Coordinates of C-alpha atoms and ligand atoms in Angstrom, one line a residue:
Chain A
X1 CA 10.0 1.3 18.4
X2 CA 6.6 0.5 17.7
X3 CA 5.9 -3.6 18.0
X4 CA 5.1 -4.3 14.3
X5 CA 6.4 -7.9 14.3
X6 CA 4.9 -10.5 15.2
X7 CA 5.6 -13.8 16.8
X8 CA 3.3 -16.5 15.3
X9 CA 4.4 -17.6 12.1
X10 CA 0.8 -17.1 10.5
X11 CA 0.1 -13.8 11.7
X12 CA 3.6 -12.9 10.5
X13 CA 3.5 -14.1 7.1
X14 CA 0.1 -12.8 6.8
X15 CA 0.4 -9.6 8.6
X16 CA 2.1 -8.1 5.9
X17 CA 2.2 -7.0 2.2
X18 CA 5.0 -9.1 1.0
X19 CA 3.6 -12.2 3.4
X20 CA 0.5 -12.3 1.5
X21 CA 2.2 -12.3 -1.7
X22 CA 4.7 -15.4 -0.9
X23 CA 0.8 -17.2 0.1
X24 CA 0.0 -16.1 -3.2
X25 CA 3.4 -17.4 -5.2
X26 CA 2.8 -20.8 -3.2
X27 CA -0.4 -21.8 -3.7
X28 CA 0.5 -20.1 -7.3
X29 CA 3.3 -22.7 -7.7
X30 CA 0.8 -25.9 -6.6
X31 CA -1.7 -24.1 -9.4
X32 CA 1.0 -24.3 -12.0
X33 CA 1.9 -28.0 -11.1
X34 CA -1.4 -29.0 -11.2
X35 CA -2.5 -27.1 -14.1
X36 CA 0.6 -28.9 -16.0
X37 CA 0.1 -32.5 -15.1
X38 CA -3.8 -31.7 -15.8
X39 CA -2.9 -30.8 -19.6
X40 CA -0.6 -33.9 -20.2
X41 CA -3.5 -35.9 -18.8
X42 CA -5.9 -34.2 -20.9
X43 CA -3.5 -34.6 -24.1
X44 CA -4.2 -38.4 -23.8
X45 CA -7.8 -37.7 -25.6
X46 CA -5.6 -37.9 -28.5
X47 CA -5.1 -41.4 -28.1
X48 CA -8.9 -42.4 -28.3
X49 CA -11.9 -42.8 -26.5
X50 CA -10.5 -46.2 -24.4
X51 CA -7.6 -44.8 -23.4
X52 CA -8.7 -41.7 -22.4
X53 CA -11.5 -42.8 -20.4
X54 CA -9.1 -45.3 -18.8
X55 CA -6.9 -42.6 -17.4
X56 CA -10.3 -41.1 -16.0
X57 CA -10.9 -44.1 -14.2
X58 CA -7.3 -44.5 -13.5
X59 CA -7.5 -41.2 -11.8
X60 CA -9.7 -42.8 -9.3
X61 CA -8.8 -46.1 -8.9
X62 CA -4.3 -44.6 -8.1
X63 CA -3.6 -45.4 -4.4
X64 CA -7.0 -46.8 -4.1
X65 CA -5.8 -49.6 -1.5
X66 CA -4.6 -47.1 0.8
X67 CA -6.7 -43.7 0.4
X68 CA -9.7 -45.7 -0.8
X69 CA -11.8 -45.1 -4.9
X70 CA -11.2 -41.7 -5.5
X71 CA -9.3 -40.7 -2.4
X72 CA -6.0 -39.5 -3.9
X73 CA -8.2 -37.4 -6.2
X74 CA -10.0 -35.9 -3.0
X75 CA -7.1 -35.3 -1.5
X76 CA -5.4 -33.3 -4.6
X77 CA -9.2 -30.9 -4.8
X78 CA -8.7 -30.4 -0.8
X79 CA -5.5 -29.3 -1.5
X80 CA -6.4 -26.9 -4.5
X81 CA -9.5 -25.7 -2.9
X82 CA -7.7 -24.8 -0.1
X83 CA -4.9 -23.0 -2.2
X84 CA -7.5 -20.9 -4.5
X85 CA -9.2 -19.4 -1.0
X86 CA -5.4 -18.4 0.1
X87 CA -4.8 -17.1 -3.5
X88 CA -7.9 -15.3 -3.7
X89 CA -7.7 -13.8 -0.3
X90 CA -4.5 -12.4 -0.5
X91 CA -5.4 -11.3 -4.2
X92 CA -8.3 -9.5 -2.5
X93 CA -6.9 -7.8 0.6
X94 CA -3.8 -6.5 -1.8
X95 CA -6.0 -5.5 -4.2
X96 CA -8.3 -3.5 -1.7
X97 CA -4.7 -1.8 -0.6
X98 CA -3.8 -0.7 -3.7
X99 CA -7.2 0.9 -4.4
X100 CA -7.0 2.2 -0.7
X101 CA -3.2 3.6 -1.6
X102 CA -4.4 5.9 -4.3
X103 CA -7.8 7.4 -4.1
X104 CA -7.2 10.2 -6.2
X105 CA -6.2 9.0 -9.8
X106 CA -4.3 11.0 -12.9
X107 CA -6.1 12.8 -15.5
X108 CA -3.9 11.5 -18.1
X109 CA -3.3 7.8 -17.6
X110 CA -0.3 6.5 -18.7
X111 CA 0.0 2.8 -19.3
X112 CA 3.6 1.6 -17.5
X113 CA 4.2 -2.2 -17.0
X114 CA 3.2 -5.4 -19.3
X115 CA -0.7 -5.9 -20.3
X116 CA 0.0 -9.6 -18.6
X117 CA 0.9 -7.9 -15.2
X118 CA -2.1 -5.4 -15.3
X119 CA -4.3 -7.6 -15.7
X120 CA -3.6 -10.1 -13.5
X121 CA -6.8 -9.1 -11.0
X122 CA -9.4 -9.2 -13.7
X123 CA -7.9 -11.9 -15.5
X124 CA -7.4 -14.5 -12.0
X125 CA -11.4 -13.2 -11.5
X126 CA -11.8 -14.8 -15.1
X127 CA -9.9 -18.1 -14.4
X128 CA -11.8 -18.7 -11.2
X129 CA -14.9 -18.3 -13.4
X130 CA -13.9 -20.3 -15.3
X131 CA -12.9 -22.9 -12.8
X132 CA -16.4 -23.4 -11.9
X133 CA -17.5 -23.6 -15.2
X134 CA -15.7 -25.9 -16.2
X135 CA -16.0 -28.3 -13.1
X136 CA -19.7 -27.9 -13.7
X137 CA -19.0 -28.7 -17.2
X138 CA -17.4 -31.6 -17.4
X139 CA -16.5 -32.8 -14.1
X140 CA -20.3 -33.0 -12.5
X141 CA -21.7 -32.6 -15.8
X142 CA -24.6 -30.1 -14.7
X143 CA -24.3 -28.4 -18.1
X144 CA -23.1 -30.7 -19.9
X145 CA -25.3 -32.2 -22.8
X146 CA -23.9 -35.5 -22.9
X147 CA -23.4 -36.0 -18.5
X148 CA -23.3 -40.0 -18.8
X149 CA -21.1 -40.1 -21.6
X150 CA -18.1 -40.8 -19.8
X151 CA -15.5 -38.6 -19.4
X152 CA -14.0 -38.8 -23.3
X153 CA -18.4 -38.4 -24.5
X154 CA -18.6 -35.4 -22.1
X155 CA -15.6 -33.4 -23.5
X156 CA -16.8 -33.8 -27.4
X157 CA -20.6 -33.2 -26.6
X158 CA -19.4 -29.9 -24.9
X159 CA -17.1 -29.1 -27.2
X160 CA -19.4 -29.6 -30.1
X161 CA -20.7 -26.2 -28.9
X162 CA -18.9 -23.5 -30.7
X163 CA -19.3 -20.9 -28.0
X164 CA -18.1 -23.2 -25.2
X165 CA -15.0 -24.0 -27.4
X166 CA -14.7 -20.5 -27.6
X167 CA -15.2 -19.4 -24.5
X168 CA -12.3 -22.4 -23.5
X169 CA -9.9 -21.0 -25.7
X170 CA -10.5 -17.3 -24.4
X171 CA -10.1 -18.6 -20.8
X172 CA -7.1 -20.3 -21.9
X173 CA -5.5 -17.1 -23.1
X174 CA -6.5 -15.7 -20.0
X175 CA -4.9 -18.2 -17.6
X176 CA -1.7 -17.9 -20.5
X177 CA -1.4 -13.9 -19.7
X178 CA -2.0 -15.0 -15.6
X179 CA 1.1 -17.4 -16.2
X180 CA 3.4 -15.7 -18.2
X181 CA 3.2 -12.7 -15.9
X182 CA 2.4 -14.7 -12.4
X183 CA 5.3 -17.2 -12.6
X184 CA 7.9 -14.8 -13.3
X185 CA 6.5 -13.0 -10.3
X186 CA 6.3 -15.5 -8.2
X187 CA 10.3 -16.2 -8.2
X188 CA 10.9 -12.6 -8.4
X189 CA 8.5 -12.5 -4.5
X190 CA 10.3 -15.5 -3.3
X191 CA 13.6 -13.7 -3.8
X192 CA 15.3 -15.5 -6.9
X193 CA 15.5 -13.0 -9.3
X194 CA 18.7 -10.8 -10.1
X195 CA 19.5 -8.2 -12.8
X196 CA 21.5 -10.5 -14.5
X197 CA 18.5 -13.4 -14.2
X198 CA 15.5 -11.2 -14.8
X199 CA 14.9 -11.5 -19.2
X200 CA 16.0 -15.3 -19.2
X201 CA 13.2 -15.8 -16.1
X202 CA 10.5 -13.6 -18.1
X203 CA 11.0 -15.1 -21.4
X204 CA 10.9 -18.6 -19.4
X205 CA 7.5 -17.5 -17.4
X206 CA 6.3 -16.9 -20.9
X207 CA 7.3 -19.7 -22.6
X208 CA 5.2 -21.7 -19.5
X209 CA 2.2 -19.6 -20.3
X210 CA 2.4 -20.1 -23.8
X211 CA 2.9 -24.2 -23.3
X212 CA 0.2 -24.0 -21.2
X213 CA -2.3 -22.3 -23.3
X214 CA -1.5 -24.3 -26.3
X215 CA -1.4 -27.5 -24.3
X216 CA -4.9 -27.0 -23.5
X217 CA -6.6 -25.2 -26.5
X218 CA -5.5 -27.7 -29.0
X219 CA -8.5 -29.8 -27.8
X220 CA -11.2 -27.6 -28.4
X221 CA -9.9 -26.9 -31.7
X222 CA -9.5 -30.4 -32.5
X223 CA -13.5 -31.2 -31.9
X224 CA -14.3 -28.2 -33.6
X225 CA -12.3 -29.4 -37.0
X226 CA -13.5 -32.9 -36.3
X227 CA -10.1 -34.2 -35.6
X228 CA -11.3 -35.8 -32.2
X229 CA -14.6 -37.2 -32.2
Chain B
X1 CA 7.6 26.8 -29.4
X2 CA 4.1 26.7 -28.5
X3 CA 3.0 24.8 -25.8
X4 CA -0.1 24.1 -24.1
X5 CA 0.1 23.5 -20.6
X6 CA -2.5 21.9 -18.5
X7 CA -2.0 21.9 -14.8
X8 CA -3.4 21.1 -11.7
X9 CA -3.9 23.4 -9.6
X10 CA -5.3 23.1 -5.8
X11 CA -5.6 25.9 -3.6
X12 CA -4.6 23.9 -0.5
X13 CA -4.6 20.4 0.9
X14 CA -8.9 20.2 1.4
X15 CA -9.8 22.2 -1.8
X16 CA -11.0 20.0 -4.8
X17 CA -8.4 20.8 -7.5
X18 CA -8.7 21.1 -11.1
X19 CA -6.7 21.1 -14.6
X20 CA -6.0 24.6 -15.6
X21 CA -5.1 25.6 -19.2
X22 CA -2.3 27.8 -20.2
X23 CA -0.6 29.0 -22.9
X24 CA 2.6 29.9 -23.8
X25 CA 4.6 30.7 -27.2
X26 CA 8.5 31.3 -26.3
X27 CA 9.3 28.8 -25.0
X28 CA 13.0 27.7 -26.1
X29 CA 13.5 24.1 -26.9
X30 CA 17.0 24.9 -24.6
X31 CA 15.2 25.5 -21.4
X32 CA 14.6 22.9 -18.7
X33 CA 11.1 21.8 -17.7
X34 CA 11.2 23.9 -14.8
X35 CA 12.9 26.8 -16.6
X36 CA 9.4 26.5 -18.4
X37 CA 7.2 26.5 -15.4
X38 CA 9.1 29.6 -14.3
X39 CA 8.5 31.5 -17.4
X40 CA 5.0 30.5 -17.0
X41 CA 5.0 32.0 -13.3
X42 CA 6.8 35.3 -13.6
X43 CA 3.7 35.9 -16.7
X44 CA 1.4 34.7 -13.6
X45 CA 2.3 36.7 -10.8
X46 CA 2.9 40.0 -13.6
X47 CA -1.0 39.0 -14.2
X48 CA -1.6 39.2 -10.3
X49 CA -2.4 35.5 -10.6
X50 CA -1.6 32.6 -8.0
X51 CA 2.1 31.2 -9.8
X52 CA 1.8 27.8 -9.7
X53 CA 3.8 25.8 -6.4
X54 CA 6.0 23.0 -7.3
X55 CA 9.2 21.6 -5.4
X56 CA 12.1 22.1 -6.6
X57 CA 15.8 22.5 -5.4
X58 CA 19.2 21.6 -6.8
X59 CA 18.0 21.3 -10.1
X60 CA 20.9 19.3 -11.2
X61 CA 18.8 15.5 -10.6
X62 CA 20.7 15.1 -7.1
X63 CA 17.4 16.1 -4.6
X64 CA 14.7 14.5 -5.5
X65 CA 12.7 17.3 -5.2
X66 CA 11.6 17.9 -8.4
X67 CA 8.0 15.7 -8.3
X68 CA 6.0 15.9 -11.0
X69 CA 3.7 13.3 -13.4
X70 CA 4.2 14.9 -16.9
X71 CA 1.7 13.5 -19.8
X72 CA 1.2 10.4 -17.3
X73 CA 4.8 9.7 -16.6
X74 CA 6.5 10.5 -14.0
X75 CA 9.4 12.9 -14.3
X76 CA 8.2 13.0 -18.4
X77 CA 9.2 10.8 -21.4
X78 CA 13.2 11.0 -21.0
X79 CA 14.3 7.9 -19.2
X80 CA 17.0 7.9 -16.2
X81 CA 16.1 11.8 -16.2
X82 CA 14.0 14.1 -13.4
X83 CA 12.3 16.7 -14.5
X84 CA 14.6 19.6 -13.7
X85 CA 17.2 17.7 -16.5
X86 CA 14.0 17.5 -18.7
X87 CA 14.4 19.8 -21.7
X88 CA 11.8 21.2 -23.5
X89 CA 12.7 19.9 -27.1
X90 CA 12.3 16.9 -25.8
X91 CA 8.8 18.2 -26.7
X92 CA 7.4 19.8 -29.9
X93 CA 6.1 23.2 -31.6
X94 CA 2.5 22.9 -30.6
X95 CA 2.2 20.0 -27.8
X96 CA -0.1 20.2 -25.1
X97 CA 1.3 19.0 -22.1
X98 CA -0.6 17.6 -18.8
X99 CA 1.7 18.0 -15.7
X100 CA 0.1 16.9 -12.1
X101 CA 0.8 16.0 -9.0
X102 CA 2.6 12.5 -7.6
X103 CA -1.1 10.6 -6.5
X104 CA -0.7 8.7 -3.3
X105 CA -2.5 8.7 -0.3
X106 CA 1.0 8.6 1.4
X107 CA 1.9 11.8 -0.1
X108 CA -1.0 14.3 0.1
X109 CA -1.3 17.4 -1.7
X110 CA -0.4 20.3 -0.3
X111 CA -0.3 22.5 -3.1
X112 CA -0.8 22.5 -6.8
X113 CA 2.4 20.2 -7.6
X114 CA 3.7 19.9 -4.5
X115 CA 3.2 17.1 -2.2
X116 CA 4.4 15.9 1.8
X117 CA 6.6 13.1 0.7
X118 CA 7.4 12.6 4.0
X119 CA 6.1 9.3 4.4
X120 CA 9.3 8.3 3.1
X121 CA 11.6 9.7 5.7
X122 CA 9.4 7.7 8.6
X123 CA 10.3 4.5 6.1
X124 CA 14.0 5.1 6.4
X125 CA 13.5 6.1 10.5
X126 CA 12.1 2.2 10.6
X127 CA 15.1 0.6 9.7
X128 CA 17.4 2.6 6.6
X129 CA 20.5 3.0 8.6
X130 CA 23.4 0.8 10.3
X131 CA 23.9 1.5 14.1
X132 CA 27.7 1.9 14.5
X133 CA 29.9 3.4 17.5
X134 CA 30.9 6.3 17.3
X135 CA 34.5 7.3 17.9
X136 CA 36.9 8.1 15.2
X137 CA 36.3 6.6 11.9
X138 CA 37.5 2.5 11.7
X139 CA 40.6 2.5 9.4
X140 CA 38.9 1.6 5.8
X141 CA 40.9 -1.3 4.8
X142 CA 40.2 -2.9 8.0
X143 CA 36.5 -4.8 6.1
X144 CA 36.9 -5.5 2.6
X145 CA 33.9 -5.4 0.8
X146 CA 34.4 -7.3 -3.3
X147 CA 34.1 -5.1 -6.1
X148 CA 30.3 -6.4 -7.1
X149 CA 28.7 -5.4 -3.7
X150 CA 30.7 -2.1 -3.5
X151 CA 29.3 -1.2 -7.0
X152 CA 25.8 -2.8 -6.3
X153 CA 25.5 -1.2 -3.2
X154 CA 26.7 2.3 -4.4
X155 CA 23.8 1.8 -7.2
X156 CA 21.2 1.1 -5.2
X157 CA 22.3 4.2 -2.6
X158 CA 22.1 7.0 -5.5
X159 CA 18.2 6.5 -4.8
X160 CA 17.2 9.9 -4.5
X161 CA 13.8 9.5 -2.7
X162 CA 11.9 11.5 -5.6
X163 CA 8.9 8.9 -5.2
X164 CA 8.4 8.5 -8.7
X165 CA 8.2 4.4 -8.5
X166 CA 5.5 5.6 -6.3
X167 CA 3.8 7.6 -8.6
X168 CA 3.8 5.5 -11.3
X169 CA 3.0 2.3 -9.5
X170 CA -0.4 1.0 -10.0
X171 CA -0.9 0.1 -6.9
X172 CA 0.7 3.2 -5.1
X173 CA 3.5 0.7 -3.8
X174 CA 7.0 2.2 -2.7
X175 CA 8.8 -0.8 -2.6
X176 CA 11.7 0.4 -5.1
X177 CA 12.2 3.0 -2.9
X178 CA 12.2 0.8 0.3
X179 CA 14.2 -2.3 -2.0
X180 CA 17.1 0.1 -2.7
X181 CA 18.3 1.2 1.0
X182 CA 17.7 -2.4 2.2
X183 CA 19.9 -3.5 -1.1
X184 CA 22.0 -0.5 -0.4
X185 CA 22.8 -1.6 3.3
X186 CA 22.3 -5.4 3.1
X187 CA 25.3 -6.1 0.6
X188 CA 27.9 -4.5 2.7
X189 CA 29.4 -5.7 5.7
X190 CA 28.5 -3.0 8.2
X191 CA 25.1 -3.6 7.2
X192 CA 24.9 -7.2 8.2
X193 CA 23.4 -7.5 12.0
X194 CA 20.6 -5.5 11.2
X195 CA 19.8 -6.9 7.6
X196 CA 16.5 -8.7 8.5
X197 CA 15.0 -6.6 11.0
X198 CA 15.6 -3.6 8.7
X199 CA 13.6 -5.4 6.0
X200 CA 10.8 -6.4 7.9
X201 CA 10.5 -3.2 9.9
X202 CA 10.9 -1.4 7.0
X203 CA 8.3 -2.8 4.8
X204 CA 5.9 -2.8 7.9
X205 CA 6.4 0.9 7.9
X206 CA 5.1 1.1 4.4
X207 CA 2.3 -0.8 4.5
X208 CA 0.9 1.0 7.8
X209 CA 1.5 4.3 6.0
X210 CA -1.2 2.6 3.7
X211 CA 1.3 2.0 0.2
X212 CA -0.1 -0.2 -1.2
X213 CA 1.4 -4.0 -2.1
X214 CA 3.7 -4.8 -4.6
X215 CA 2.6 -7.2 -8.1
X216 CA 6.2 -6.8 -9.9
X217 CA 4.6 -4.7 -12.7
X218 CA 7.8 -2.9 -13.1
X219 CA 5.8 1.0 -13.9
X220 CA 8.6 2.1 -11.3
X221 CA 12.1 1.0 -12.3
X222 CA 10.8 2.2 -15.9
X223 CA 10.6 5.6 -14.4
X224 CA 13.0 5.6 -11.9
X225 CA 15.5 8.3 -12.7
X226 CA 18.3 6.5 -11.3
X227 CA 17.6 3.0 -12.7
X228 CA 17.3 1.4 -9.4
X229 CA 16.6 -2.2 -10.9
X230 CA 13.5 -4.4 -10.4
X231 CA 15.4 -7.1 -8.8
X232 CA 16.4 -5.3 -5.7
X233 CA 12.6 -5.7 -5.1
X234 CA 13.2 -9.4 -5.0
X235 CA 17.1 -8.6 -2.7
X236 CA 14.0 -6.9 -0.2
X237 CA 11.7 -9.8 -0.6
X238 CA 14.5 -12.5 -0.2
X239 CA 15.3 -10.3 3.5
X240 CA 11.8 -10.1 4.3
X241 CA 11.0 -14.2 3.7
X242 CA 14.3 -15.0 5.7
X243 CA 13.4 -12.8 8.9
X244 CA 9.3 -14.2 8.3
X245 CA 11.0 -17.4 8.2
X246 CA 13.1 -17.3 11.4
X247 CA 10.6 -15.0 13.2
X248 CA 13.7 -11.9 13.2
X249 CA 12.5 -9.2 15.8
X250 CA 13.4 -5.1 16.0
X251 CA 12.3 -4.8 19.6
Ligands
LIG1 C1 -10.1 -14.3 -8.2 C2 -9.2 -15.1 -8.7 C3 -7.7 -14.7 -8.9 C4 -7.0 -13.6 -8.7 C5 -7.6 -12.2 -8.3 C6 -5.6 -13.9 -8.9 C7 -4.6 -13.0 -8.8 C8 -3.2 -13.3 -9.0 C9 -2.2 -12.4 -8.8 C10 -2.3 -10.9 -8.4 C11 -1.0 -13.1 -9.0 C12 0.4 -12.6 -8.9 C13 1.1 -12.9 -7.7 C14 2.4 -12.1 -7.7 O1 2.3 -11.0 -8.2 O2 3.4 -12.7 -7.3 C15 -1.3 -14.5 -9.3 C16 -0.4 -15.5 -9.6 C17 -0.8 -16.8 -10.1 N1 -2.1 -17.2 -10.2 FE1 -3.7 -16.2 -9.7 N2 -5.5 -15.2 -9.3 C18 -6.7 -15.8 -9.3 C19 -7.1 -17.1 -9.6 C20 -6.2 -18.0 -10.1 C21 -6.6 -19.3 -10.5 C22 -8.1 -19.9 -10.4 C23 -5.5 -19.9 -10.9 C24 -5.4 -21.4 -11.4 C25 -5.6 -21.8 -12.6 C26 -4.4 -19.0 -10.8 C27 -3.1 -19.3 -11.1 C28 -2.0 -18.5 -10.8 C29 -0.7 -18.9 -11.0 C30 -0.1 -20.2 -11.6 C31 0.1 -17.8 -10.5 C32 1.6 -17.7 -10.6 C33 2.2 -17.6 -9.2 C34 3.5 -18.2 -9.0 O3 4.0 -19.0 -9.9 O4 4.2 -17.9 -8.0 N3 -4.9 -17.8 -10.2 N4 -2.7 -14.6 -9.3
LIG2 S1 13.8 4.2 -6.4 FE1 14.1 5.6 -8.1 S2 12.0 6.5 -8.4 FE2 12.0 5.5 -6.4 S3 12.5 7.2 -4.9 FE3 14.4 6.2 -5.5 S4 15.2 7.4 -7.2 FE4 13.1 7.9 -7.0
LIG3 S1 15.3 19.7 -8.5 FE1 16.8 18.3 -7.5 S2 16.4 16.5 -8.6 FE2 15.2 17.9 -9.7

C-alpha cells in the first residue's frame, strides 16, 4: 500500500486532517483556560481602583524571584502567541481544504448545522481582531486616551467610549458563539463524546460560552451606566 | 399536483451545466420522488428530449444509489429517508422544487444527477475490512461480542455509502461515512488488530482524495438516511489520536 504514515510525531499529527484539528482543540483548551482566569481577574475591577490595580501589579511582580518582574507574565504570552499561530494555521490550511473540497456550490443553499459552528472561521478572524485591538487598547495603551492611567484609569477612559464598549460587547458575543460551538468540538475531536454524552456536553460548551461572555461584558456595561468609575 | 421542477442538467462531465425548468401537473401525492422524475422523463424522451440521468437502483433505501440534493437537502426534507422512499406529498399543490447534483470535488459529475462516488470505494480499499483466514467459517459462539457493541456495531454498518453527509457538509468532508466502518469494525472483536491502522489509513485516503476536514457541524448526521450518529466521528477521531499517538503503521 501506498506509505501515507508517517514516522515523526510532528509530521504525523500535522500531516493530516484530524492532526490539525487536535493542534487546534489544544491550543483551543489553553485559550479557554486562559480566557477564564483572565475574566475572574478582570472581575476584580469591581472591587475598586486599589485593588484592581494591585492585581495588575501583582501580575508582574508573581514568581518574580525566580522568572524575574514580569517573567511569569512573558512566559504565559509566549505560550499564547505560540498557541494562536498553531490555531490559526491549522484553521487556515482546513479552511483552504474545505474550499478546495467543493468548488462547485448549490443553487439552493440550505442552511444544516448550528449558526455557532458555521461561523466559527469568520468569527475566530473577529476574535483575533480583536485580540490586537484590545492589547493595543489597554495593554500598551497605543489607543488608549488615558495610557498612564494605570491599568484600572485605562479601562474606564476606554470604556467611556461608547463605540469601544460596543464594539467589546460584540466581540464578546463573538468569542461566546466561538466557545459554545468550539469547546464542545474540541472533546468531540479528542474522542470523548458518545451518543449518550453528546446534549449534556453541548448544553455544557454553551453554558461556558455564555459564562464567558457575560463574565466579560458586564464591565463595559458597568462604565457605560456609571457603575464603575 | 403541480409542481415545478428545476433541475440541473449537464451534458457531460466538462460541459458547464445549468438549472432547467419543468413543469408537470399529475403528479400524485402517492408516487415516490423518483416515480416523479420518471413521469417527467417518459414526457421527455415522447418530446425527443434528453431524459434526465440520475442513479438509481433498488429503490427500497438499501443501495445508496439514489443521490440527489433536493431544495438544498440532501435526499429532501424527510429525515432517516433517501429519496427513492421520498413521497411526493411530502410536498404541495403548486411547489417548485430545486433538485441537483451531490457537489464534491471527490464525486465529479458525470451526468445531470449523477455523480462517480467512487472515491468512496478507494476509502474502504484503505482500510474498511478485517483480514481473516479463510477456511470454513470459525464456529460463532467461539468470540462473544456484548449486546451494546453487537447493536452499535450493526448501526454503524447499515451505512449505505449514499454520500449524503458528504453533500451536505460544509466543508465537503466524508468523515461520517469513513466514522461508521471504522465504528462498525472497531467495536467487534475480529476487528481489533487492525483498528488503528484502519483509522489512520483510512482518513489519509480521504484527505488525499481532497475531502475536505471535518468542524463537527453535524449537516451530515442530520441528513444521514440511516442516522449514523455524530459521535462515531469522535469513535474515528479517538482511533486516529491513539495510532498518531503511538506512531501505528499499515506498511
Ligand atoms: C483567525 C482566527 C481564528 C480562527 C479562524 C479560529 C477557528 C477555530 C475553529 C475552526 C475552531 C474549531 C475547532 C474544532 O472544530 O474542533 C476553533 C476552536 C476554538 N477557538 Fe478559535 N479560531 C481563531 C482564533 C481564536 C482566538 C483568537 C481565540 C481566543 C480567544 C480562539 C479560541 C478558541 C477556543 C477556546 C476554541 C475551542 C477549542 C477547544 O476547546 O478544543 N480562537 N477555532
Ligand atoms: S454515513 Fe449516512 S449519509 Fe453518509 S454515506 Fe453512510 S448512509 Fe449515507
Ligand atoms: S435507489 Fe437504492 S437507496 Fe434509493
Amino acid at each position: 500500500m501506498v506509505l501515507t504514515q508517517q514516522r515523526n510525531i510532528v509530521t504525523r499529527t500535522w500531516g493530516s486532517s484530524v492532526g490539525k484539528k487536535f493542534v487546534m482543540a489544544v491550543t483551543g483548551v489553553i485559550f479557554l483556560l486562559y480566557v477564564i482566569a483572565h475574566m475572574i481577574g478582570n472581575l476584580k475591577i469591581f472591587f475598586g481602583r486599589e485593588t484592581f490595580d494591585a492585581y495588575s501589579e501583582h501580575l508582574r511582580t508573581l514568581g518574580a524571584d525566580i522568572f524575574g518582574y514580569s517573567g511569569v507574565l512573558w512566559i504565559i504570552r509566549v505560550v499564547l502567541i505560540a498557541a494562536v499561530v498553531l490555531h490559526m494555521v491549522a484553521a487556515f490550511s482546513l479552511w483552504y481544504k474545505a474550499k478546495r473540497a467543493r468548488p462547485v456550490g448549490y443553487q439552493h443553499k440550505g442552511h444544516q448545522g448550528s449558526y455557532a459552528a458555521r461561523t466559527m472561521r469568520w468569527g475566530g478572524v473577529i476574535i483575533a481582531l480583536f485580540v490586537i485591538w484590545h492589547i493595543l487598547d489597554l495593554t500598551t495603551g497605543t489607543v488608549n486616551p488615558d495610557p498612564a492611567g494605570g491599568a484600572y484609569g485605562k479601562l474606564v477612559a476606554s470604556f467611556d467610549r461608547p463605540v469601544v464598549a460596543i464594539f467589546y460587547i460584540v466581540a464578546m458575543v463573538a468569542l461566546s458563539f466561538h466557545i459554545s460551538h468550539g469547546l464542545w468540538s474540541g472533546i468531540q475531536t479528542l474522542g470523548g463524546n458518545s451518543a449518550v454524552k453528546q446534549h449534556a456536553l453541548k448544553s455544557f460548551s454553551i453554558g461556558v460560552g455564555v459564562v464567558v461572555a457575560v463574565g466579560f461584558a458586564i464591565i463595559p456595561v458597568s462604565v457605560m451606566i456609571g457603575l464603575v468609575r | 399536483m403541480r409542481i415545478t421542477l428545476r433541475v440541473w442538467r449537464q451534458k457531460n462531465a466538462d460541459a458547464k451545466g445549468k438549472m432547467e425548468k419543468y413543469k408537470l401537473d399529475d403528479v400524485e401525492e402517492d408516487m415516490s420522488f423518483l416515480e416523479m422524475l420518471d413521469v417527467l422523463n417518459e414526457k421527455l424522451v415522447l418530446a425527443d428530449e434528453d431524459p434526465i440521468s440520475f442513479d438509481h437502483d433498488c429503490r427500497e433505501g438499501i443501495c445508496g444509489s439514489c443521490a440527489m440534493v433536493i431544495n438544498g437537502t440532501p435526499h429532501g426534507p424527510q429525515k432517516n429517508t433517501t429519496t427513492c422512499q421520498l413521497h411526493m406529498r411530502h410536498f404541495k399543490d403548486g411547489d417548485t422544487i430545486d433538485v441537483e447534483p451531490w457537489r464534491a470535488r471527490a464525486f465529479p459529475v458525470i451526468k445531470d444527477l449523477v455523480t462517480d462516488r467512487s472515491a468512496f470505494d478507494q476509502i474502504i480499499q484503505a482500510g474498511g475490512y478485517v483480514s481473516v483466514n479463510t477456511g470454513s467459517a470459525p464456529e460463532a459462539h467461539a468470540t462473544p461480542v456484548d449486546k451494546v457493541s453487537a447493536d452499535d456495531a450493526f448501526d454503524a454498518a447499515t451505512c449505505i455509502g449514499c454520500g449524503a453527509c458528504v453533500a451536505a457538509c460544509p466543508n465537503g468532508s466524508s468523515m461520517l461515512f469513513t466514522s461508521a466502518k471504522v465504528t462498525h469494525l472497531g467495536l467487534l472483536p475480529q476487528g481489533q488488530p487492525e483498528r488503528q491502522t484502519r483509522a489512520i489509513s483510512m482518513l489519509a485516503k480521504q484527505d488525499e482524495l481532497d475531502f475536505g476536514g471535518c468542524t463537527n457541524v453535524g449537516a451530515c448526521a442530520e441528513v444521514c438516511p440511516k442516522g449514523i450518529p455524530l459521535a462515531s466521528i469522535s469513535r474515528l477521531n479517538h482511533d486516529v489520536l491513539g495510532a498518531t499517538l503511538t506512531g501505528a503503521r499499515a506498511d
